[in-house]
Short mmCIF file of C-alpha atoms in Angstrom, two decimals:
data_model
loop_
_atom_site.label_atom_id
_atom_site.label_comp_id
_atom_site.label_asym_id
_atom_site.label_seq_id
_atom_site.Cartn_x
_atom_site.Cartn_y
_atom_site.Cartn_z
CA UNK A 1 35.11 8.64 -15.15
CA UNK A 2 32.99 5.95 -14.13
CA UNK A 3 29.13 5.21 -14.72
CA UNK A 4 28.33 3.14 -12.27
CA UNK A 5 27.78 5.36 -9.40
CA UNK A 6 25.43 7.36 -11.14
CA UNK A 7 23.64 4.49 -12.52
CA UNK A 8 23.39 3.09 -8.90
CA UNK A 9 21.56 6.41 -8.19
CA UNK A 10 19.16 6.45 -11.06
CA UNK A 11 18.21 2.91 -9.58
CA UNK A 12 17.89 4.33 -5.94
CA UNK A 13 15.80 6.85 -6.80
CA UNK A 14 13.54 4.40 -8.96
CA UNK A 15 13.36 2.09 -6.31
CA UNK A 16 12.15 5.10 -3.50
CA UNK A 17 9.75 6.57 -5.97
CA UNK A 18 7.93 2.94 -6.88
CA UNK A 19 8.18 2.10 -3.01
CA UNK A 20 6.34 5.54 -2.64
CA UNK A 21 3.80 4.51 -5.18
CA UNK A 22 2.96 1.30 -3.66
CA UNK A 23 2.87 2.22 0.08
CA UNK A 24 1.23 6.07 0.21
CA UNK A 25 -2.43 5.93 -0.50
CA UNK A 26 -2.87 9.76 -1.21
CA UNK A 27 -3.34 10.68 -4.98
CA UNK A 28 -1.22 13.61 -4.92
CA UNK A 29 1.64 11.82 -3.27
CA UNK A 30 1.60 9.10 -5.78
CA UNK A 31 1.61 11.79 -8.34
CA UNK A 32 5.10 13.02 -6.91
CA UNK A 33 6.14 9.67 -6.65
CA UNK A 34 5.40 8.95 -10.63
CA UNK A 35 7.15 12.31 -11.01
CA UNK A 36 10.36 10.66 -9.19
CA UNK A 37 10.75 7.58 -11.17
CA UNK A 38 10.56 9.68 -14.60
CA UNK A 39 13.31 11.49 -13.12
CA UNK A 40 15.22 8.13 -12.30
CA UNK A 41 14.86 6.95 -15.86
CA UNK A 42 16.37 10.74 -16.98
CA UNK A 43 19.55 10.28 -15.19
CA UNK A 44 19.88 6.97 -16.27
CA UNK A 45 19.29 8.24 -20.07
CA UNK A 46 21.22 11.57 -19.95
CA UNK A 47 24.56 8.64 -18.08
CA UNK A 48 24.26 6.44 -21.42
CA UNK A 49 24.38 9.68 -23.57
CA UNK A 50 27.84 10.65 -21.83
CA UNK A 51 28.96 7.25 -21.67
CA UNK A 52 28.82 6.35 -25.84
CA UNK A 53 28.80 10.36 -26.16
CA UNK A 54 25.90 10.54 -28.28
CA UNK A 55 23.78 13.51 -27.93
CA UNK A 56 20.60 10.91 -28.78
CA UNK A 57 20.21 10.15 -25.09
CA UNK A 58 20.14 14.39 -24.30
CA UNK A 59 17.21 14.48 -27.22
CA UNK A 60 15.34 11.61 -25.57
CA UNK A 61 15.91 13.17 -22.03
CA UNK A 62 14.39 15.94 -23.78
CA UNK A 63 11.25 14.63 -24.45
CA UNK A 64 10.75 12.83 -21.69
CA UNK A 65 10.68 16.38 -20.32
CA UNK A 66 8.24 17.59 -22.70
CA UNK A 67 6.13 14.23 -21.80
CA UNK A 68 6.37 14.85 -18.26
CA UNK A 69 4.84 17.92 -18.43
CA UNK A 70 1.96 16.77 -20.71
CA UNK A 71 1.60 13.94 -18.01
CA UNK A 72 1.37 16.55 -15.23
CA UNK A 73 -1.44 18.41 -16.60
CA UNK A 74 -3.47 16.27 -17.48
CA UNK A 75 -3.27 14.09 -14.38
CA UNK A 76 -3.52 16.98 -11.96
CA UNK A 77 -6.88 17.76 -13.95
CA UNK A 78 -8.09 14.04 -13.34
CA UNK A 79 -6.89 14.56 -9.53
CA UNK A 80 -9.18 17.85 -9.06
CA UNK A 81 -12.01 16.72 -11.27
CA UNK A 82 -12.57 13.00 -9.07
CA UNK A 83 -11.65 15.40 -5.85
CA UNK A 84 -14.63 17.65 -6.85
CA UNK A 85 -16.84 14.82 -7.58
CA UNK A 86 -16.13 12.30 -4.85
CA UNK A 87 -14.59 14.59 -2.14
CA UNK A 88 -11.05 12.50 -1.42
CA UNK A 89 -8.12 12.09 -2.20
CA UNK A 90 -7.44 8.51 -0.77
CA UNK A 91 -6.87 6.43 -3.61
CA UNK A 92 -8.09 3.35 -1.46
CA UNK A 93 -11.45 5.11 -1.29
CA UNK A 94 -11.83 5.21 -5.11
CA UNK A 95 -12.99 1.36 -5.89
CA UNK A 96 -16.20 1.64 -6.97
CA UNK A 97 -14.83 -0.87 -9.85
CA UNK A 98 -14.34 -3.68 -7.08
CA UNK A 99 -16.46 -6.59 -7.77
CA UNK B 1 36.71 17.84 -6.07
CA UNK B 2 34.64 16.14 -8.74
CA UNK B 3 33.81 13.39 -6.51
CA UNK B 4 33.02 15.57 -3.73
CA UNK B 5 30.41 17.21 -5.87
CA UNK B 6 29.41 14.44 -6.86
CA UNK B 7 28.81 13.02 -3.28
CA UNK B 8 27.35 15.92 -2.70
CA UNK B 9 24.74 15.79 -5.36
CA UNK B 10 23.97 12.25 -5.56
CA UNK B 11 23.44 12.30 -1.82
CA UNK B 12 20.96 15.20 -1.74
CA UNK B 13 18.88 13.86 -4.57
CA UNK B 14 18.80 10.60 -2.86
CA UNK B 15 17.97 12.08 0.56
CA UNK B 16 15.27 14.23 -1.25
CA UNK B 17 13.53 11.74 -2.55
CA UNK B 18 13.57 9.44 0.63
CA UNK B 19 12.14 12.79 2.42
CA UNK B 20 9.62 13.71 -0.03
CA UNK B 21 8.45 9.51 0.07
CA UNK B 22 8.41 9.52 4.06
CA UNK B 23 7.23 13.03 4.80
CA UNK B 24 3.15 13.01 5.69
CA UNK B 25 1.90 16.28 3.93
CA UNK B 26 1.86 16.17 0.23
CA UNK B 27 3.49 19.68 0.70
CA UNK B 28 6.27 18.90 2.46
CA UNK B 29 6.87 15.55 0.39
CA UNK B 30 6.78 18.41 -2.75
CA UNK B 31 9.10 20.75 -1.19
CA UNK B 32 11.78 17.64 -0.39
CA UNK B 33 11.27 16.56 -4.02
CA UNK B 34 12.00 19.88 -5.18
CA UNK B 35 15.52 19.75 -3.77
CA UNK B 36 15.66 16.41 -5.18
CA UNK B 37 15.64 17.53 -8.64
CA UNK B 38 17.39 20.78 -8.23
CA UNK B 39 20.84 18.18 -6.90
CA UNK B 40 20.09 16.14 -10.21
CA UNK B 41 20.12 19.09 -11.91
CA UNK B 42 24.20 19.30 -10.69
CA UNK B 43 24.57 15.54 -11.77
CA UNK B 44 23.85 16.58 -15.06
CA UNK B 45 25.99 19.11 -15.36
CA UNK B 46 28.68 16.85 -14.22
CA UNK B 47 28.22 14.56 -16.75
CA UNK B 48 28.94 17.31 -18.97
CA UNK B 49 25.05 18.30 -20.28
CA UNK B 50 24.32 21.57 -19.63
CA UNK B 51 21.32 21.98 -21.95
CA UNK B 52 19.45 19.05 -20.39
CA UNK B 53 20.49 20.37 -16.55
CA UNK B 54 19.18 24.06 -17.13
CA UNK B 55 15.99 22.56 -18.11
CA UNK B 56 15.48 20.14 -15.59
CA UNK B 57 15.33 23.19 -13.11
CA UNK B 58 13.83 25.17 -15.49
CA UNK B 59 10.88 22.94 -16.03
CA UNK B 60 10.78 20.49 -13.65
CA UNK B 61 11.90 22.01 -10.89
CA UNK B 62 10.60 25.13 -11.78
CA UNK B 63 7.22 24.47 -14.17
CA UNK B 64 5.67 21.31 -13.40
CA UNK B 65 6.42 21.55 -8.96
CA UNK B 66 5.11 24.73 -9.10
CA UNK B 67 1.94 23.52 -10.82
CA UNK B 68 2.39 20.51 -8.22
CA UNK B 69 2.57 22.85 -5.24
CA UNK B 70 -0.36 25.07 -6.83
CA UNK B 71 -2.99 22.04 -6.48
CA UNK B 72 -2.09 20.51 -3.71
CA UNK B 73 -2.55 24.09 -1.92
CA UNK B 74 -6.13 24.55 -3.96
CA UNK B 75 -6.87 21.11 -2.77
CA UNK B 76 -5.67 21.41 0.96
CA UNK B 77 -7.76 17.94 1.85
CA UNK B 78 -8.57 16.28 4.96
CA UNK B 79 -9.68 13.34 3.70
CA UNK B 80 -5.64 11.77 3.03
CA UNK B 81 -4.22 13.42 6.07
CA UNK B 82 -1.59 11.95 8.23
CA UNK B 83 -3.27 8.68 10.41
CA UNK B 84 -6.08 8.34 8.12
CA UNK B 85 -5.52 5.46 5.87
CA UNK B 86 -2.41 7.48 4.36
CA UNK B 87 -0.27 3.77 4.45
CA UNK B 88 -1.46 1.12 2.59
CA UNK B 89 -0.28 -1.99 4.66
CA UNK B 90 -0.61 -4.59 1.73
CA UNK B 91 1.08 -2.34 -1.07
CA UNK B 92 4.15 -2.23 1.77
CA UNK B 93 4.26 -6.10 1.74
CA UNK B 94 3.82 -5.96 -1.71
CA UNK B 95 6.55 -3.24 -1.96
CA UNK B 96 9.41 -4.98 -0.21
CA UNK B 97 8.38 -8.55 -1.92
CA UNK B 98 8.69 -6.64 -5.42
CA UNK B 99 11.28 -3.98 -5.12
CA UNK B 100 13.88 -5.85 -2.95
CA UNK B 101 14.99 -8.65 -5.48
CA UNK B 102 14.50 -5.93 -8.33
CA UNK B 103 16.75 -3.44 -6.81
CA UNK B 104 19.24 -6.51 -5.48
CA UNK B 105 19.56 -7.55 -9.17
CA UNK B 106 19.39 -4.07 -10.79
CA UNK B 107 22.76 -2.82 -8.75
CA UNK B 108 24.45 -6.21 -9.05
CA UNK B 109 24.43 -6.16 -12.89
CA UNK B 110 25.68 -2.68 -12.60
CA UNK B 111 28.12 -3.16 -10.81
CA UNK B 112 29.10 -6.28 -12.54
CA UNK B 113 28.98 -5.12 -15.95
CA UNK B 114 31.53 -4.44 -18.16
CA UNK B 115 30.70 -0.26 -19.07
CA UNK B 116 32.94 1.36 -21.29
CA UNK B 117 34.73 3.81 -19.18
CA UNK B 118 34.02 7.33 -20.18
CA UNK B 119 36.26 9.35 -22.47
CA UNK B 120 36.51 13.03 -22.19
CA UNK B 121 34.10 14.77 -23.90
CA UNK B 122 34.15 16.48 -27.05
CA UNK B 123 33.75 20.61 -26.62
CA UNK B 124 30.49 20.88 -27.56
CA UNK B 125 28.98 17.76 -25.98
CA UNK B 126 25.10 18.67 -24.41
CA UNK B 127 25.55 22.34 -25.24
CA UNK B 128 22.24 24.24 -26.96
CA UNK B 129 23.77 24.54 -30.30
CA UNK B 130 24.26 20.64 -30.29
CA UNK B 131 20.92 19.77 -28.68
CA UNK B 132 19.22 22.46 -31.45
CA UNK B 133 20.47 20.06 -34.19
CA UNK B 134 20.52 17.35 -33.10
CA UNK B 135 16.35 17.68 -32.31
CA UNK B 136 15.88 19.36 -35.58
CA UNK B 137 17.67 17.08 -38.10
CA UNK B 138 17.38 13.66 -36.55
CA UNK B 139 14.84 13.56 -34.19
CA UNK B 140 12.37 16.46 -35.78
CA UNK B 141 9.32 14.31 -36.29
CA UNK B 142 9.42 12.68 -32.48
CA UNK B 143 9.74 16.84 -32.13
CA UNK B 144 6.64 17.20 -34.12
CA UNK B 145 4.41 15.13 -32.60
CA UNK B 146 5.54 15.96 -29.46
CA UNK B 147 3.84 19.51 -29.90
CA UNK B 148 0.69 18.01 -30.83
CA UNK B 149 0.61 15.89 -27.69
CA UNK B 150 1.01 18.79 -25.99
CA UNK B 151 -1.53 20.51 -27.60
CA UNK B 152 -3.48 17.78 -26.97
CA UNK B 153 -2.81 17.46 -23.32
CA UNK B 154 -3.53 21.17 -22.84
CA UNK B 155 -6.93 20.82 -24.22
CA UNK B 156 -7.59 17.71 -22.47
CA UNK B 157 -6.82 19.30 -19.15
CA UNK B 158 -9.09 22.34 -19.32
CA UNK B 159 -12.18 19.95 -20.68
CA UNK B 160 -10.74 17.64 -17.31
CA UNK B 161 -10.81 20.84 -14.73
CA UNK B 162 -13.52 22.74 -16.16
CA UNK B 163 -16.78 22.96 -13.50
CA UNK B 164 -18.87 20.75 -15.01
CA UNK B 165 -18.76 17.73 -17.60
CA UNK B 166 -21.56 17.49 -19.82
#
């Protein structure tokens, strides 16, 4: 069995999701698109731990998971909390920090 | 028949992920994602871990889109909708000046590289039993403190959502 394809498609799917980041302006978008890369790195970690067949790279994978879901909560929170206080969700819009 | 799951698979996650980046509503982009993870789910269980690919649907596609799919429907905003300033022309510059040469170099070294080839894998390999261990022997203080943050992120999120921050 070889790694490389499904190395090539952890790095696809890293590539779409920071594309996605960088080019949609709308928060929740960019949430899914932070949600994708995580997901790239996974594969990528859960391929090594097959490859030198070391269960390791499952127990990172695993909390990466638990991180993920951590990361979720809290930044859907942020998202609603500036979407009740400024009324958008255009990240563009949010630059009050602009000099 | 291993490689045409595995076409199969890598092709849907890939195609996923392209929809859920191109599609306009942040629904629809969720929904495409969702199938996304569900086919990388398979490509875990092809690479023989069957602990890590029930919980990637479990909890990713499963927990964390549905809470996903849950604010973006309590949020239902006009304000980011298709046409209005949705594209952000300089991070697309910006986007194919940065990612191009990464990705170009990223698949050349592995493609170029010298990987071990994989060797079939011993019986147990990614199963719970293995995984249970494995977290609580050598890894049981990451384990540890990853409750706390997660206690820690829970609180964090109600204080973040509650009505009013005072």
């Amino acid at each position: 069995m070889d790694p490389r394809p499904y190395l090539t498609v952890a790095v696809l799917l890293f590539l779409l999701g920071a594309a996605g980041f960088l080019v949609r302006r709308n928060m929740l978008v960019l949430f899914l698109a932070v949600e994708l890369m995580l997901n790239a790195a996974g594969l990528a970690l859960i391929t090594f731990a097959r490859m030198h067949l070391s269960m390791d790279g499952e127990a990172l994978f695993f909390i990466m998971l638990a991180l993920a879901a951590a990361e979720s909560a809290v930044g859907l929170a942020m998202v609603i909390a500036i979407y009740r206080n400024r009324h958008t969700l255009n990240a563009d819009k949010l630059d009050d920090l602009r000099g | 028949m291993h490689d045409a799951l595995f076409w199969l698979c890598a092709s849907l996650a890939v195609g996923g992920a392209a929809l859920a980046m191109l599609r306009r509503e942040p629904l629809k982009c969720a929904l495409s994602l969702v199938t996304s993870f569900v086919a990388l789910a398979g490509l875990y269980f092809q690479l023989k871990s069957p602990f890590p690919a029930v919980l990637q649907i479990l909890l990713y596609a499963g927990a964390i889109m549905v809470l996903i799919v849950f604010v973006i429907m309590f949020l239902n905003d006009e304000s980011a909708a298709p046409g209005k300033g949705d594209l952000s022309r300089g991070g697309l510059v910006f986007a194919v000046l940065l990612l191009v040469p990464l990705g170009w170099v990223l698949i050349r070294a592995i493609w170029n590289a010298d990987w071990p080839m994989m060797r079939a894998a011993p019986e147990d390999f990614g199963t719970v039993p293995a995984m249970g261990e494995k977290l609580f022997t050598t890894w049981l203080y990451p384990f540890e403190v990853l409750s706390l943050l997660l206690l820690a992120a829970m609180a964090g999120a109600v204080l973040l959502a509650k009505k009013r921050l005072d």
